[in-house]
C-alpha atoms as a printed R data frame, in Angstrom:
    type eleno elety resid chain resno       x       y      z
1   ATOM     1    CA   MET     A     1   2.743   5.541 24.719
2   ATOM     2    CA   VAL     A     2   0.552   2.424 24.545
3   ATOM     3    CA   VAL     A     3   0.997  -0.056 27.397
4   ATOM     4    CA   ALA     A     4  -0.958  -2.849 29.019
5   ATOM     5    CA   HIS     A     5  -0.841  -1.853 32.705
6   ATOM     6    CA   PRO     A     6  -0.295   1.112 34.993
7   ATOM     7    CA   ASP     A     7   3.451   1.250 35.831
8   ATOM     8    CA   ASP     A     8   4.521  -0.421 32.541
9   ATOM     9    CA   VAL     A     9   5.375   2.931 30.997
10  ATOM    10    CA   ASP     A    10   7.261   4.022 34.115
11  ATOM    11    CA   PHE     A    11   9.429   0.910 34.335
12  ATOM    12    CA   GLY     A    12  10.118   0.988 30.603
13  ATOM    13    CA   ALA     A    13  10.318   4.610 29.563
14  ATOM    14    CA   ALA     A    14   9.573   7.221 32.256
15  ATOM    15    CA   GLY     A    15  13.076   8.679 32.053
16  ATOM    16    CA   SER     A    16  12.740   9.111 28.305
17  ATOM    17    CA   VAL     A    17   9.259  10.581 28.710
18  ATOM    18    CA   ALA     A    18  10.607  13.135 31.190
19  ATOM    19    CA   THR     A    19  13.405  13.961 28.730
20  ATOM    20    CA   TRP     A    20  10.953  14.451 25.869
21  ATOM    21    CA   VAL     A    21   8.562  16.568 27.910
22  ATOM    22    CA   HIS     A    22  11.470  18.761 29.058
23  ATOM    23    CA   ALA     A    23  12.353  19.252 25.379
24  ATOM    24    CA   GLY     A    24   8.807  20.461 24.654
25  ATOM    25    CA   ILE     A    25   7.446  17.256 23.109
26  ATOM    26    CA   ARG     A    26   3.807  16.416 23.803
27  ATOM    27    CA   VAL     A    27   3.405  12.943 25.308
28  ATOM    28    CA   SER     A    28   0.160  11.092 26.009
29  ATOM    29    CA   TYR     A    29  -0.516   7.678 27.500
30  ATOM    30    CA   CYS     A    30  -2.919   4.960 26.411
31  ATOM    31    CA   LEU     A    31  -3.508   2.333 29.128
32  ATOM    32    CA   VAL     A    32  -5.178  -0.845 27.901
33  ATOM    33    CA   THR     A    33  -6.120  -2.059 31.414
34  ATOM    34    CA   ASP     A    34  -6.432  -0.346 34.778
35  ATOM    35    CA   GLY     A    35  -4.400  -3.017 36.539
36  ATOM    36    CA   ASP     A    36  -7.208  -4.539 38.572
37  ATOM    37    CA   ALA     A    37  -5.320  -7.868 38.884
38  ATOM    38    CA   GLY     A    38  -2.316  -6.185 40.488
39  ATOM    39    CA   GLY     A    39  -1.121  -6.032 44.082
40  ATOM    40    CA   SER     A    40  -0.894  -8.800 46.669
41  ATOM    41    CA   ASP     A    41  -3.392  -7.745 49.354
42  ATOM    42    CA   LEU     A    42  -6.251 -10.239 49.282
43  ATOM    43    CA   GLY     A    43  -8.379  -7.838 51.300
44  ATOM    44    CA   VAL     A    44  -8.533  -5.252 48.529
45  ATOM    45    CA   SER     A    45 -11.439  -5.629 46.120
46  ATOM    46    CA   ARG     A    46 -10.644  -5.615 42.433
47  ATOM    47    CA   PRO     A    47 -12.706  -2.459 41.730
48  ATOM    48    CA   ASP     A    48 -10.841  -0.714 44.559
49  ATOM    49    CA   MET     A    49  -7.495  -1.865 43.147
50  ATOM    50    CA   ALA     A    50  -8.446  -0.542 39.708
51  ATOM    51    CA   ALA     A    51  -9.402   2.827 41.189
52  ATOM    52    CA   THR     A    52  -6.168   2.972 43.176
53  ATOM    53    CA   ARG     A    53  -4.037   2.180 40.166
54  ATOM    54    CA   ARG     A    54  -5.689   4.852 38.054
55  ATOM    55    CA   ILE     A    55  -4.868   7.391 40.751
56  ATOM    56    CA   GLU     A    56  -1.313   6.106 41.023
57  ATOM    57    CA   GLN     A    57  -0.770   6.243 37.260
58  ATOM    58    CA   ALA     A    58  -2.108   9.788 37.044
59  ATOM    59    CA   ALA     A    59   0.338  10.816 39.777
60  ATOM    60    CA   ALA     A    60   3.203   8.980 38.071
61  ATOM    61    CA   ALA     A    61   2.395  10.676 34.774
62  ATOM    62    CA   ALA     A    62   2.367  14.074 36.478
63  ATOM    63    CA   ALA     A    63   5.813  13.325 37.952
64  ATOM    64    CA   VAL     A    64   7.247  13.308 34.421
65  ATOM    65    CA   GLY     A    65   5.042  16.084 33.057
66  ATOM    66    CA   VAL     A    66   2.259  14.093 31.377
67  ATOM    67    CA   SER     A    67  -1.407  14.915 31.928
68  ATOM    68    CA   GLU     A    68  -3.173  13.244 28.990
69  ATOM    69    CA   LEU     A    69  -4.189   9.661 29.762
70  ATOM    70    CA   HIS     A    70  -6.542   7.470 27.726
71  ATOM    71    CA   TRP     A    71  -7.966   4.429 29.537
72  ATOM    72    CA   LEU     A    72  -9.400   1.564 27.467
73  ATOM    73    CA   GLY     A    73 -10.744  -0.475 30.393
74  ATOM    74    CA   TYR     A    74  -9.837  -3.991 29.282
75  ATOM    75    CA   PRO     A    75  -9.641  -6.612 32.075
76  ATOM    76    CA   ASP     A    76  -6.153  -7.041 33.532
77  ATOM    77    CA   GLY     A    77  -4.692 -10.463 32.763
78  ATOM    78    CA   ARG     A    78  -7.189 -11.202 29.991
79  ATOM    79    CA   VAL     A    79  -6.002  -8.986 27.140
80  ATOM    80    CA   THR     A    80  -6.016 -10.687 23.749
81  ATOM    81    CA   MET     A    81  -5.001  -9.410 20.337
82  ATOM    82    CA   SER     A    82  -8.504  -8.739 19.034
83  ATOM    83    CA   LEU     A    83 -10.114  -6.561 16.397
84  ATOM    84    CA   ASP     A    84 -11.803  -4.628 19.203
85  ATOM    85    CA   LEU     A    85  -8.458  -3.824 20.813
86  ATOM    86    CA   ARG     A    86  -6.966  -2.839 17.451
87  ATOM    87    CA   ARG     A    87  -9.919  -0.520 16.859
88  ATOM    88    CA   ASP     A    88  -9.714   1.065 20.297
89  ATOM    89    CA   ILE     A    89  -5.990   1.756 19.995
90  ATOM    90    CA   ALA     A    90  -6.500   3.068 16.449
91  ATOM    91    CA   ARG     A    91  -9.165   5.388 17.853
92  ATOM    92    CA   VAL     A    92  -6.680   6.905 20.292
93  ATOM    93    CA   ILE     A    93  -4.071   7.220 17.534
94  ATOM    94    CA   ARG     A    94  -6.556   9.096 15.364
95  ATOM    95    CA   GLN     A    95  -7.472  11.325 18.301
96  ATOM    96    CA   VAL     A    96  -3.907  12.097 19.390
97  ATOM    97    CA   ARG     A    97  -2.325  11.961 15.890
98  ATOM    98    CA   PRO     A    98   1.225  11.202 17.092
99  ATOM    99    CA   ASP     A    99   4.435  11.200 15.077
100 ATOM   100    CA   ARG     A   100   5.774   8.315 17.178
101 ATOM   101    CA   VAL     A   101   4.129   5.504 19.124
102 ATOM   102    CA   VAL     A   102   6.053   3.787 21.925
103 ATOM   103    CA   THR     A   103   4.764   0.398 23.020
104 ATOM   104    CA   GLN     A   104   5.694  -3.044 24.306
105 ATOM   105    CA   SER     A   105   7.283  -5.762 22.232
106 ATOM   106    CA   PRO     A   106   4.969  -8.433 20.794
107 ATOM   107    CA   GLU     A   107   7.854 -10.931 20.850
108 ATOM   108    CA   ARG     A   108   8.303 -13.295 23.798
109 ATOM   109    CA   ASN     A   109  11.636 -13.031 25.613
110 ATOM   110    CA   PHE     A   110  12.548 -16.512 26.841
111 ATOM   111    CA   GLU     A   111  15.466 -15.227 28.910
112 ATOM   112    CA   ARG     A   112  13.441 -12.612 30.841
113 ATOM   113    CA   ILE     A   113   9.987 -14.174 31.053
114 ATOM   114    CA   HIS     A   114   8.522 -11.511 33.335
115 ATOM   115    CA   VAL     A   115   8.736  -8.902 30.576
116 ATOM   116    CA   SER     A   116   6.638 -11.176 28.344
117 ATOM   117    CA   HIS     A   117   3.377 -10.959 30.260
118 ATOM   118    CA   PRO     A   118   0.609 -12.092 27.873
119 ATOM   119    CA   ASP     A   119  -1.034  -8.671 28.205
120 ATOM   120    CA   HIS     A   120   2.225  -7.036 27.083
121 ATOM   121    CA   LEU     A   121   2.507  -9.294 24.044
122 ATOM   122    CA   ALA     A   122  -1.117  -8.734 23.031
123 ATOM   123    CA   THR     A   123  -0.830  -4.981 23.526
124 ATOM   124    CA   GLY     A   124   2.335  -4.782 21.437
125 ATOM   125    CA   GLU     A   125   0.842  -6.799 18.577
126 ATOM   126    CA   ALA     A   126  -2.455  -4.899 18.617
127 ATOM   127    CA   THR     A   127  -0.608  -1.571 18.662
128 ATOM   128    CA   LEU     A   128   1.473  -2.500 15.627
129 ATOM   129    CA   CYS     A   129  -1.718  -3.519 13.813
130 ATOM   130    CA   ALA     A   130  -3.405  -0.291 14.892
131 ATOM   131    CA   VAL     A   131  -0.489   1.720 13.499
132 ATOM   132    CA   TYR     A   132  -0.490  -0.295 10.278
133 ATOM   133    CA   PRO     A   133  -2.905  -0.634  8.686
134 ATOM   134    CA   ASP     A   134  -5.814   0.408 10.914
135 ATOM   135    CA   ALA     A   135  -5.172   4.035 11.899
136 ATOM   136    CA   ARG     A   136  -4.121   5.115  8.411
137 ATOM   137    CA   ASN     A   137  -6.721   3.189  6.418
138 ATOM   138    CA   PRO     A   138  -9.890   5.291  5.998
139 ATOM   139    CA   PHE     A   139 -11.890   2.109  5.377
140 ATOM   140    CA   ALA     A   140 -10.714   0.244  8.498
141 ATOM   141    CA   HIS     A   141 -13.147   0.288 11.426
142 ATOM   142    CA   PRO     A   142 -15.776   2.470  9.733
143 ATOM   143    CA   GLU     A   143 -17.231   3.360 13.126
144 ATOM   144    CA   LEU     A   144 -14.179   5.564 13.698
145 ATOM   145    CA   ALA     A   145 -14.936   7.591 10.595
146 ATOM   146    CA   ALA     A   146 -18.525   7.855 11.796
147 ATOM   147    CA   GLU     A   147 -17.138   9.384 15.006
148 ATOM   148    CA   GLY     A   148 -15.402  12.040 12.915
149 ATOM   149    CA   LEU     A   149 -11.926  10.519 13.295
150 ATOM   150    CA   GLY     A   150 -10.028  10.670 10.029
151 ATOM   151    CA   PRO     A   151  -7.044   8.454  9.171
152 ATOM   152    CA   HIS     A   152  -3.595   9.170 10.562
153 ATOM   153    CA   SER     A   153  -0.216   7.687  9.595
154 ATOM   154    CA   VAL     A   154   2.328   7.168 12.374
155 ATOM   155    CA   GLY     A   155   5.905   7.622 11.210
156 ATOM   156    CA   GLU     A   156   7.643   5.306 13.657
157 ATOM   157    CA   VAL     A   157   7.062   2.827 16.454
158 ATOM   158    CA   TRP     A   158   9.537   2.369 19.297
159 ATOM   159    CA   LEU     A   159   9.484  -0.912 21.240
160 ATOM   160    CA   MET     A   160  10.501  -0.703 24.902
161 ATOM   161    CA   GLY     A   161  13.175  -2.874 26.504
162 ATOM   162    CA   PRO     A   162  14.565  -4.540 23.373
163 ATOM   163    CA   GLY     A   163  17.859  -5.731 24.889
164 ATOM   164    CA   PRO     A   164  20.533  -6.439 22.255
165 ATOM   165    CA   GLU     A   165  18.122  -5.467 19.471
166 ATOM   166    CA   ALA     A   166  18.110  -1.844 20.652
167 ATOM   167    CA   THR     A   167  18.607   0.745 17.934
168 ATOM   168    CA   VAL     A   168  18.009   3.900 20.000
169 ATOM   169    CA   THR     A   169  19.371   4.781 23.437
170 ATOM   170    CA   ILE     A   170  18.150   7.771 25.434
171 ATOM   171    CA   ASP     A   171  20.499   9.183 28.074
172 ATOM   172    CA   ILE     A   172  18.207   9.793 31.066
173 ATOM   173    CA   THR     A   173  20.893  10.712 33.594
174 ATOM   174    CA   SER     A   174  19.445  14.168 34.214
175 ATOM   175    CA   ARG     A   175  15.910  12.724 34.529
176 ATOM   176    CA   LEU     A   176  16.663   9.604 36.570
177 ATOM   177    CA   GLU     A   177  15.137  11.048 39.735
178 ATOM   178    CA   ALA     A   178  11.929  11.841 37.844
179 ATOM   179    CA   LYS     A   179  11.747   8.214 36.712
180 ATOM   180    CA   VAL     A   180  12.197   6.941 40.261
181 ATOM   181    CA   ALA     A   181   9.624   9.468 41.522
182 ATOM   182    CA   ALA     A   182   7.126   8.224 38.944
183 ATOM   183    CA   LEU     A   183   7.698   4.610 39.977
184 ATOM   184    CA   ARG     A   184   7.275   5.453 43.665
185 ATOM   185    CA   CYS     A   185   3.742   6.595 42.853
186 ATOM   186    CA   HIS     A   186   2.817   2.947 42.248
187 ATOM   187    CA   ALA     A   187   2.865   2.189 45.963
188 ATOM   188    CA   SER     A   188   0.247  -0.568 45.731
189 ATOM   189    CA   GLN     A   189   2.655  -2.601 43.581
190 ATOM   190    CA   LEU     A   190   5.912  -2.057 45.472
191 ATOM   191    CA   SER     A   191   7.240  -4.099 48.364
192 ATOM   192    CA   PRO     A   192   8.378  -1.967 51.324
193 ATOM   193    CA   GLU     A   193  11.656  -3.919 51.274
194 ATOM   194    CA   LEU     A   194  12.397  -3.088 47.644
195 ATOM   195    CA   ASP     A   195  15.436  -0.884 46.997
196 ATOM   196    CA   LEU     A   196  13.750   0.834 44.087
197 ATOM   197    CA   ASP     A   197  16.398   3.487 43.575
198 ATOM   198    CA   GLY     A   198  19.182   0.911 43.588
199 ATOM   199    CA   MET     A   199  17.328  -1.413 41.228
200 ATOM   200    CA   ILE     A   200  16.591   1.334 38.688
201 ATOM   201    CA   ARG     A   201  20.157   2.630 38.847
202 ATOM   202    CA   GLU     A   202  21.453  -0.877 38.208
203 ATOM   203    CA   TRP     A   203  19.120  -1.488 35.255
204 ATOM   204    CA   THR     A   204  19.539   1.881 33.568
205 ATOM   205    CA   GLY     A   205  23.259   1.958 34.331
206 ATOM   206    CA   ALA     A   206  23.697  -1.377 32.571
207 ATOM   207    CA   THR     A   207  21.744  -0.063 29.580
208 ATOM   208    CA   ALA     A   208  23.978   3.014 29.425
209 ATOM   209    CA   ALA     A   209  27.125   0.909 29.676
210 ATOM   210    CA   ALA     A   210  25.945  -1.420 26.895
211 ATOM   211    CA   ALA     A   211  25.443   1.640 24.695
212 ATOM   212    CA   GLY     A   212  28.924   2.939 25.477
213 ATOM   213    CA   LEU     A   213  27.779   6.007 27.396
214 ATOM   214    CA   GLY     A   214  30.411   5.571 30.078
215 ATOM   215    CA   PRO     A   215  30.394   5.341 33.890
216 ATOM   216    CA   GLY     A   216  27.897   7.334 35.893
217 ATOM   217    CA   ARG     A   217  25.359   7.498 33.061
218 ATOM   218    CA   PHE     A   218  21.849   6.044 32.979
219 ATOM   219    CA   ALA     A   219  19.776   5.204 29.912
220 ATOM   220    CA   GLU     A   220  16.707   3.556 28.424
221 ATOM   221    CA   SER     A   221  16.742   1.752 25.097
222 ATOM   222    CA   PHE     A   222  14.258   1.066 22.335
223 ATOM   223    CA   ARG     A   223  13.990  -0.695 19.007
224 ATOM   224    CA   ALA     A   224  12.822   1.877 16.458
225 ATOM   225    CA   LEU     A   225  10.696   0.713 13.529
226 ATOM   226    CA   ASP     A   226  10.090   2.870 10.463
227 ATOM   227    CA   THR     A   227   6.312   2.694  9.857
228 ATOM   228    CA   ARG     A   228   5.939   5.388  7.202
């Protein structure tokens, strides 16, 4: 999983992550920023917010069975699609050596603008570039080879929240509570008035219905790209 901010993975894919972990699949997270621009309390310093969000994300990951987190430390709200970011994501890919990378879409959604945060777009584009060609090319970013990290080819990339372009739907009905539990860990980002459980049930229920899973089911969807 490669995402821009703490809580991005939990809104987009925590139910699927819990499903995969339950099935015995190893999952690790790569967080491009530590979310220091998040929250609404003007009395909280940005270093304190960053520290809080790291703690929250670790707890959220544990709620779905994930313990391996890689933090890149880029400034929240200022992520750009750079060679440095491509290299740093490629480094994690070479370290983890995954079969699949799940990330955010690099394409702007004009109908749901909040999902197209500039950090999300930059992270999605840099991740695709890190998958191909950077991580698999032994001559890309020679400093990685100097660190002892050999090339690795990722077989597929899944983009979160693709809407009508979804090609894969994961039924998360049995793991819905784990998803909500993970999201509740991000207390610094949640309004006390928010009906989180109701909101997530509405979103994931609509995704399940669109995929034809029937009433009472909940799902997350992705657009799968063959990157072999």
